Structure formats: C-alpha cells, structure tokens
Amino acid sequence: QESRVRELEDATALAFEGNPGANPVFVALGHVARRFGVPKHYAVELIEGMAMDVRKERYWTFDELSLYCYRVAGTVGLMMSHIMGVSDPRALGNAADLGTAMQLTNIARDVLDDAAMGRVYLPLGWLDEEGISEAQLGLPKNRAAVARVTQRLLGEADRYYQSGRRGLRFLPWRCALAVAV
C-alpha cells in the first residue's frame, strides 16, 4: 500500500503542475484546483493522512489524533471552501475544524468496527487512563469504559463543530445551508 500512496503523491503533484496524464480523476483534480485556486499543500496533507492509515499509526494523545483528523478531513473542508469561493483565513480555520469534527464523529461511530479490523483511533493515553489496552478494546466487559472514552472524544468534536458553525457566515447562503444540513 505504501507504493500506492507514492503513486497518489506523484499523480497529484502532476495534476497540480498541469500535467495530469490520462486518468480522469487527476484531470478533474487539476482542473478544479486551477479553476478555484485550491492550494497544493492541502492535497499533500490529505495524502499524508492516508499514509498514516497505511502505516497503521496509533495516537497516544488527542493532539496527535487531531493532526490525523486535520489531514484526512480538515483538508477536505479547506479544499471545499475554495470551491465554494471562500478563502478568508478566518473561514478556512472554521472549515478545517468542521472537517476535523466530522472525522472525530466517524471515529466515535466506528470504534468497535475499527477495533475488529485491528485499527485503533482513540487516543491510547485515554484508554490507558481507563485501564484498557488496544487488545481489550472490543471486550464486552470494557464497554462502559470505552463509552466514556468515546463520549470524551465527542466532547472534543463538539468544540470543533462550534468553530465550524461559526464559519458558516462566510459561505454563500446556499452553500452554508448545504454544509449546515
């Protein structure tokens, strides 16, 4: 899979350079990036987030997890902002936060499914505080403790959602409505 990540990096770089090749996905990426002024570093960060998944990275702290969430979802919010015609730095911070909040919500929703596949996104330090190891995450006897960690994660997501909602004012009203929904 690491070779696939390198292929994505190379194809993305070419798309942003205006030489996307024949793959319609990268032709479209290059076109959209040029038309709406999407900075290349957003795509680079997104791919680094994918690479973090490929490497099966674990996150001891919430800050480490937050970086992952920014990379795989906050960057999508940033790219979408440009596509919606918004590049105000204040709005971009809100957009990145909204993407991060959504990723945190996805993680909270999928804790047990991810654990069954050998993936753990919850901060390991939080699990440690509850006396749970990665291997014990899915055990029925730990459901209450995992629920507490998940609720804590959702509390952090709420902080990011609040920022995301504050950013709606920067969007054209139809875009704001779609994002809010």
PDB file of C-alpha atoms in Angstrom:
ATOM      1  CA  GLN A   1       0.000   0.000   0.000  1.00  0.00           C
ATOM      2  CA  GLU A   2       2.930   2.344   0.534  1.00  0.00           C
ATOM      3  CA  SER A   3       3.638   2.127  -3.193  1.00  0.00           C
ATOM      4  CA  ARG A   4       0.015   3.163  -3.854  1.00  0.00           C
ATOM      5  CA  VAL A   5       0.480   6.204  -1.609  1.00  0.00           C
ATOM      6  CA  ARG A   6       3.598   7.155  -3.576  1.00  0.00           C
ATOM      7  CA  GLU A   7       1.637   6.761  -6.818  1.00  0.00           C
ATOM      8  CA  LEU A   8      -1.061   9.083  -5.429  1.00  0.00           C
ATOM      9  CA  GLU A   9       1.598  11.615  -4.413  1.00  0.00           C
ATOM     10  CA  ASP A  10       3.148  11.552  -7.880  1.00  0.00           C
ATOM     11  CA  ALA A  11      -0.165  11.728  -9.752  1.00  0.00           C
ATOM     12  CA  THR A  12      -1.400  14.548  -7.508  1.00  0.00           C
ATOM     13  CA  ALA A  13       1.792  16.543  -7.995  1.00  0.00           C
ATOM     14  CA  LEU A  14       1.443  16.171 -11.767  1.00  0.00           C
ATOM     15  CA  ALA A  15      -2.211  17.226 -11.635  1.00  0.00           C
ATOM     16  CA  PHE A  16      -1.298  20.412  -9.757  1.00  0.00           C
ATOM     17  CA  GLU A  17       1.510  21.061 -12.247  1.00  0.00           C
ATOM     18  CA  GLY A  18      -0.989  20.887 -15.123  1.00  0.00           C
ATOM     19  CA  ASN A  19       0.243  17.528 -16.429  1.00  0.00           C
ATOM     20  CA  PRO A  20      -2.316  15.044 -15.043  1.00  0.00           C
ATOM     21  CA  GLY A  21      -1.938  12.337 -17.663  1.00  0.00           C
ATOM     22  CA  ALA A  22      -4.976  10.409 -18.889  1.00  0.00           C
ATOM     23  CA  ASN A  23      -6.573   9.391 -15.591  1.00  0.00           C
ATOM     24  CA  PRO A  24      -9.872  11.310 -15.464  1.00  0.00           C
ATOM     25  CA  VAL A  25      -9.717  11.660 -11.666  1.00  0.00           C
ATOM     26  CA  PHE A  26      -6.428  13.546 -11.845  1.00  0.00           C
ATOM     27  CA  VAL A  27      -7.516  15.510 -14.916  1.00  0.00           C
ATOM     28  CA  ALA A  28     -10.519  16.690 -12.891  1.00  0.00           C
ATOM     29  CA  LEU A  29      -8.369  17.376  -9.821  1.00  0.00           C
ATOM     30  CA  GLY A  30      -6.006  19.566 -11.820  1.00  0.00           C
ATOM     31  CA  HIS A  31      -8.897  21.411 -13.450  1.00  0.00           C
ATOM     32  CA  VAL A  32     -10.713  22.073 -10.160  1.00  0.00           C
ATOM     33  CA  ALA A  33      -7.507  23.094  -8.385  1.00  0.00           C
ATOM     34  CA  ARG A  34      -6.645  25.625 -11.099  1.00  0.00           C
ATOM     35  CA  ARG A  35     -10.197  26.938 -11.501  1.00  0.00           C
ATOM     36  CA  PHE A  36     -10.796  27.508  -7.796  1.00  0.00           C
ATOM     37  CA  GLY A  37      -7.268  28.205  -6.587  1.00  0.00           C
ATOM     38  CA  VAL A  38      -7.012  25.165  -4.337  1.00  0.00           C
ATOM     39  CA  PRO A  39      -3.529  25.138  -2.818  1.00  0.00           C
ATOM     40  CA  LYS A  40      -1.493  22.006  -3.491  1.00  0.00           C
ATOM     41  CA  HIS A  41      -0.432  21.624   0.141  1.00  0.00           C
ATOM     42  CA  TYR A  42      -3.995  20.665   1.116  1.00  0.00           C
ATOM     43  CA  ALA A  43      -3.803  17.642  -1.175  1.00  0.00           C
ATOM     44  CA  VAL A  44      -0.306  16.823   0.074  1.00  0.00           C
ATOM     45  CA  GLU A  45      -1.575  16.857   3.678  1.00  0.00           C
ATOM     46  CA  LEU A  46      -4.577  14.690   2.739  1.00  0.00           C
ATOM     47  CA  ILE A  47      -2.290  12.083   1.205  1.00  0.00           C
ATOM     48  CA  GLU A  48      -0.070  12.172   4.303  1.00  0.00           C
ATOM     49  CA  GLY A  49      -3.187  11.368   6.326  1.00  0.00           C
ATOM     50  CA  MET A  50      -3.804   8.389   4.061  1.00  0.00           C
ATOM     51  CA  ALA A  51      -0.189   7.346   4.588  1.00  0.00           C
ATOM     52  CA  MET A  52      -0.766   7.482   8.359  1.00  0.00           C
ATOM     53  CA  ASP A  53      -3.542   4.921   7.850  1.00  0.00           C
ATOM     54  CA  VAL A  54      -1.330   2.744   5.685  1.00  0.00           C
ATOM     55  CA  ARG A  55       1.344   2.824   8.389  1.00  0.00           C
ATOM     56  CA  LYS A  56      -1.372   1.916  10.954  1.00  0.00           C
ATOM     57  CA  GLU A  57      -0.235   4.737  13.179  1.00  0.00           C
ATOM     58  CA  ARG A  58      -1.594   4.947  16.684  1.00  0.00           C
ATOM     59  CA  TYR A  59      -2.204   8.161  18.617  1.00  0.00           C
ATOM     60  CA  TRP A  60      -1.242   8.458  22.265  1.00  0.00           C
ATOM     61  CA  THR A  61      -2.604  11.971  22.711  1.00  0.00           C
ATOM     62  CA  PHE A  62      -5.610  13.835  21.438  1.00  0.00           C
ATOM     63  CA  ASP A  63      -3.279  16.336  19.736  1.00  0.00           C
ATOM     64  CA  GLU A  64      -1.747  13.511  17.688  1.00  0.00           C
ATOM     65  CA  LEU A  65      -5.207  12.273  16.736  1.00  0.00           C
ATOM     66  CA  SER A  66      -6.275  15.811  15.906  1.00  0.00           C
ATOM     67  CA  LEU A  67      -3.403  16.116  13.417  1.00  0.00           C
ATOM     68  CA  TYR A  68      -4.550  12.914  11.731  1.00  0.00           C
ATOM     69  CA  CYS A  69      -8.146  14.200  11.603  1.00  0.00           C
ATOM     70  CA  TYR A  70      -6.995  17.510  10.145  1.00  0.00           C
ATOM     71  CA  ARG A  71      -5.077  15.690   7.451  1.00  0.00           C
ATOM     72  CA  VAL A  72      -7.824  13.282   6.371  1.00  0.00           C
ATOM     73  CA  ALA A  73     -10.829  15.586   6.789  1.00  0.00           C
ATOM     74  CA  GLY A  74      -9.852  19.129   7.741  1.00  0.00           C
ATOM     75  CA  THR A  75      -8.047  19.445   4.421  1.00  0.00           C
ATOM     76  CA  VAL A  76     -11.232  18.422   2.627  1.00  0.00           C
ATOM     77  CA  GLY A  77     -13.025  21.301   4.366  1.00  0.00           C
ATOM     78  CA  LEU A  78     -10.272  23.633   3.213  1.00  0.00           C
ATOM     79  CA  MET A  79     -10.496  22.461  -0.385  1.00  0.00           C
ATOM     80  CA  MET A  80     -14.282  22.723  -0.340  1.00  0.00           C
ATOM     81  CA  SER A  81     -14.031  26.303   0.951  1.00  0.00           C
ATOM     82  CA  HIS A  82     -12.044  27.320  -2.084  1.00  0.00           C
ATOM     83  CA  ILE A  83     -14.514  25.556  -4.366  1.00  0.00           C
ATOM     84  CA  MET A  84     -17.343  27.483  -2.662  1.00  0.00           C
ATOM     85  CA  GLY A  85     -15.460  30.716  -3.310  1.00  0.00           C
ATOM     86  CA  VAL A  86     -14.189  31.346   0.209  1.00  0.00           C
ATOM     87  CA  SER A  87     -10.536  31.951   1.031  1.00  0.00           C
ATOM     88  CA  ASP A  88     -10.748  34.271   4.058  1.00  0.00           C
ATOM     89  CA  PRO A  89      -8.223  32.886   6.581  1.00  0.00           C
ATOM     90  CA  ARG A  90     -10.812  33.085   9.372  1.00  0.00           C
ATOM     91  CA  ALA A  91     -13.235  30.991   7.340  1.00  0.00           C
ATOM     92  CA  LEU A  92     -10.540  28.483   6.429  1.00  0.00           C
ATOM     93  CA  GLY A  93      -9.830  27.767  10.084  1.00  0.00           C
ATOM     94  CA  ASN A  94     -13.524  27.114  10.652  1.00  0.00           C
ATOM     95  CA  ALA A  95     -13.664  24.849   7.602  1.00  0.00           C
ATOM     96  CA  ALA A  96     -10.704  22.792   8.777  1.00  0.00           C
ATOM     97  CA  ASP A  97     -12.316  22.492  12.199  1.00  0.00           C
ATOM     98  CA  LEU A  98     -15.598  21.284  10.715  1.00  0.00           C
ATOM     99  CA  GLY A  99     -13.800  18.577   8.763  1.00  0.00           C
ATOM    100  CA  THR A 100     -11.894  17.570  11.889  1.00  0.00           C
ATOM    101  CA  ALA A 101     -15.151  17.403  13.876  1.00  0.00           C
ATOM    102  CA  MET A 102     -16.716  15.146  11.272  1.00  0.00           C
ATOM    103  CA  GLN A 103     -13.726  12.796  11.346  1.00  0.00           C
ATOM    104  CA  LEU A 104     -13.829  12.637  15.139  1.00  0.00           C
ATOM    105  CA  THR A 105     -17.514  11.729  14.870  1.00  0.00           C
ATOM    106  CA  ASN A 106     -16.702   8.992  12.359  1.00  0.00           C
ATOM    107  CA  ILE A 107     -14.073   7.609  14.713  1.00  0.00           C
ATOM    108  CA  ALA A 108     -16.546   7.617  17.614  1.00  0.00           C
ATOM    109  CA  ARG A 109     -19.160   5.852  15.487  1.00  0.00           C
ATOM    110  CA  ASP A 110     -16.753   3.144  14.318  1.00  0.00           C
ATOM    111  CA  VAL A 111     -14.756   2.329  17.477  1.00  0.00           C
ATOM    112  CA  LEU A 112     -15.747  -1.325  17.705  1.00  0.00           C
ATOM    113  CA  ASP A 113     -15.793  -1.963  13.948  1.00  0.00           C
ATOM    114  CA  ASP A 114     -12.309  -0.445  13.659  1.00  0.00           C
ATOM    115  CA  ALA A 115     -11.047  -2.484  16.622  1.00  0.00           C
ATOM    116  CA  ALA A 116     -12.327  -5.669  14.975  1.00  0.00           C
ATOM    117  CA  MET A 117     -10.159  -4.782  11.953  1.00  0.00           C
ATOM    118  CA  GLY A 118      -7.101  -4.041  14.087  1.00  0.00           C
ATOM    119  CA  ARG A 119      -7.421  -0.262  13.822  1.00  0.00           C
ATOM    120  CA  VAL A 120      -7.496   1.998  16.852  1.00  0.00           C
ATOM    121  CA  TYR A 121      -8.033   5.719  16.510  1.00  0.00           C
ATOM    122  CA  LEU A 122      -8.947   6.574  20.091  1.00  0.00           C
ATOM    123  CA  PRO A 123      -6.107   8.252  21.982  1.00  0.00           C
ATOM    124  CA  LEU A 124      -4.194   5.420  23.634  1.00  0.00           C
ATOM    125  CA  GLY A 125      -3.464   7.632  26.628  1.00  0.00           C
ATOM    126  CA  TRP A 126      -7.196   7.966  27.238  1.00  0.00           C
ATOM    127  CA  LEU A 127      -7.626   4.207  27.003  1.00  0.00           C
ATOM    128  CA  ASP A 128      -4.720   3.776  29.395  1.00  0.00           C
ATOM    129  CA  GLU A 129      -6.418   6.100  31.871  1.00  0.00           C
ATOM    130  CA  GLU A 130      -9.418   3.747  31.748  1.00  0.00           C
ATOM    131  CA  GLY A 131      -7.192   0.675  32.149  1.00  0.00           C
ATOM    132  CA  ILE A 132      -7.880  -0.643  28.648  1.00  0.00           C
ATOM    133  CA  SER A 133      -5.268  -1.931  26.197  1.00  0.00           C
ATOM    134  CA  GLU A 134      -5.759  -1.989  22.432  1.00  0.00           C
ATOM    135  CA  ALA A 135      -6.319  -5.747  22.576  1.00  0.00           C
ATOM    136  CA  GLN A 136      -9.085  -5.322  25.167  1.00  0.00           C
ATOM    137  CA  LEU A 137     -10.945  -2.560  23.370  1.00  0.00           C
ATOM    138  CA  GLY A 138     -13.718  -4.763  21.993  1.00  0.00           C
ATOM    139  CA  LEU A 139     -14.311  -6.895  25.081  1.00  0.00           C
ATOM    140  CA  PRO A 140     -17.850  -6.625  26.452  1.00  0.00           C
ATOM    141  CA  LYS A 141     -16.540  -6.036  29.982  1.00  0.00           C
ATOM    142  CA  ASN A 142     -14.915  -2.809  28.779  1.00  0.00           C
ATOM    143  CA  ARG A 143     -17.989  -1.320  27.065  1.00  0.00           C
ATOM    144  CA  ALA A 144     -18.655   1.259  29.801  1.00  0.00           C
ATOM    145  CA  ALA A 145     -15.046   2.433  29.826  1.00  0.00           C
ATOM    146  CA  VAL A 146     -14.927   2.592  26.015  1.00  0.00           C
ATOM    147  CA  ALA A 147     -18.182   4.556  26.087  1.00  0.00           C
ATOM    148  CA  ARG A 148     -16.573   7.084  28.457  1.00  0.00           C
ATOM    149  CA  VAL A 149     -13.594   7.498  26.132  1.00  0.00           C
ATOM    150  CA  THR A 150     -15.936   7.834  23.161  1.00  0.00           C
ATOM    151  CA  GLN A 151     -18.018  10.467  24.976  1.00  0.00           C
ATOM    152  CA  ARG A 152     -14.822  12.361  25.751  1.00  0.00           C
ATOM    153  CA  LEU A 153     -13.916  12.218  22.068  1.00  0.00           C
ATOM    154  CA  LEU A 154     -17.351  13.516  21.113  1.00  0.00           C
ATOM    155  CA  GLY A 155     -16.893  16.362  23.581  1.00  0.00           C
ATOM    156  CA  GLU A 156     -13.763  17.370  21.690  1.00  0.00           C
ATOM    157  CA  ALA A 157     -15.674  17.022  18.423  1.00  0.00           C
ATOM    158  CA  ASP A 158     -18.291  19.443  19.762  1.00  0.00           C
ATOM    159  CA  ARG A 159     -15.623  22.116  20.231  1.00  0.00           C
ATOM    160  CA  TYR A 160     -14.641  21.706  16.588  1.00  0.00           C
ATOM    161  CA  TYR A 161     -18.288  21.717  15.467  1.00  0.00           C
ATOM    162  CA  GLN A 162     -18.815  25.037  17.271  1.00  0.00           C
ATOM    163  CA  SER A 163     -15.971  26.542  15.279  1.00  0.00           C
ATOM    164  CA  GLY A 164     -17.326  25.012  12.074  1.00  0.00           C
ATOM    165  CA  ARG A 165     -20.745  26.545  12.698  1.00  0.00           C
ATOM    166  CA  ARG A 166     -19.164  29.958  13.240  1.00  0.00           C
ATOM    167  CA  GLY A 167     -17.642  29.648   9.773  1.00  0.00           C
ATOM    168  CA  LEU A 168     -20.990  29.235   8.024  1.00  0.00           C
ATOM    169  CA  ARG A 169     -21.360  33.020   7.917  1.00  0.00           C
ATOM    170  CA  PHE A 170     -18.508  33.215   5.402  1.00  0.00           C
ATOM    171  CA  LEU A 171     -20.229  30.937   2.890  1.00  0.00           C
ATOM    172  CA  PRO A 172     -22.783  31.862   0.239  1.00  0.00           C
ATOM    173  CA  TRP A 173     -26.164  31.109   1.790  1.00  0.00           C
ATOM    174  CA  ARG A 174     -26.912  28.028  -0.352  1.00  0.00           C
ATOM    175  CA  CYS A 175     -23.525  26.562   0.469  1.00  0.00           C
ATOM    176  CA  ALA A 176     -23.981  27.393   4.151  1.00  0.00           C
ATOM    177  CA  LEU A 177     -27.347  25.654   4.139  1.00  0.00           C
ATOM    178  CA  ALA A 178     -25.917  22.529   2.496  1.00  0.00           C
ATOM    179  CA  VAL A 179     -22.988  22.393   4.918  1.00  0.00           C
ATOM    180  CA  ALA A 180     -25.214  23.012   7.931  1.00  0.00           C
ATOM    181  CA  VAL A 181     -27.504  20.179   6.936  1.00  0.00           C
TER     182      VAL A 181
END
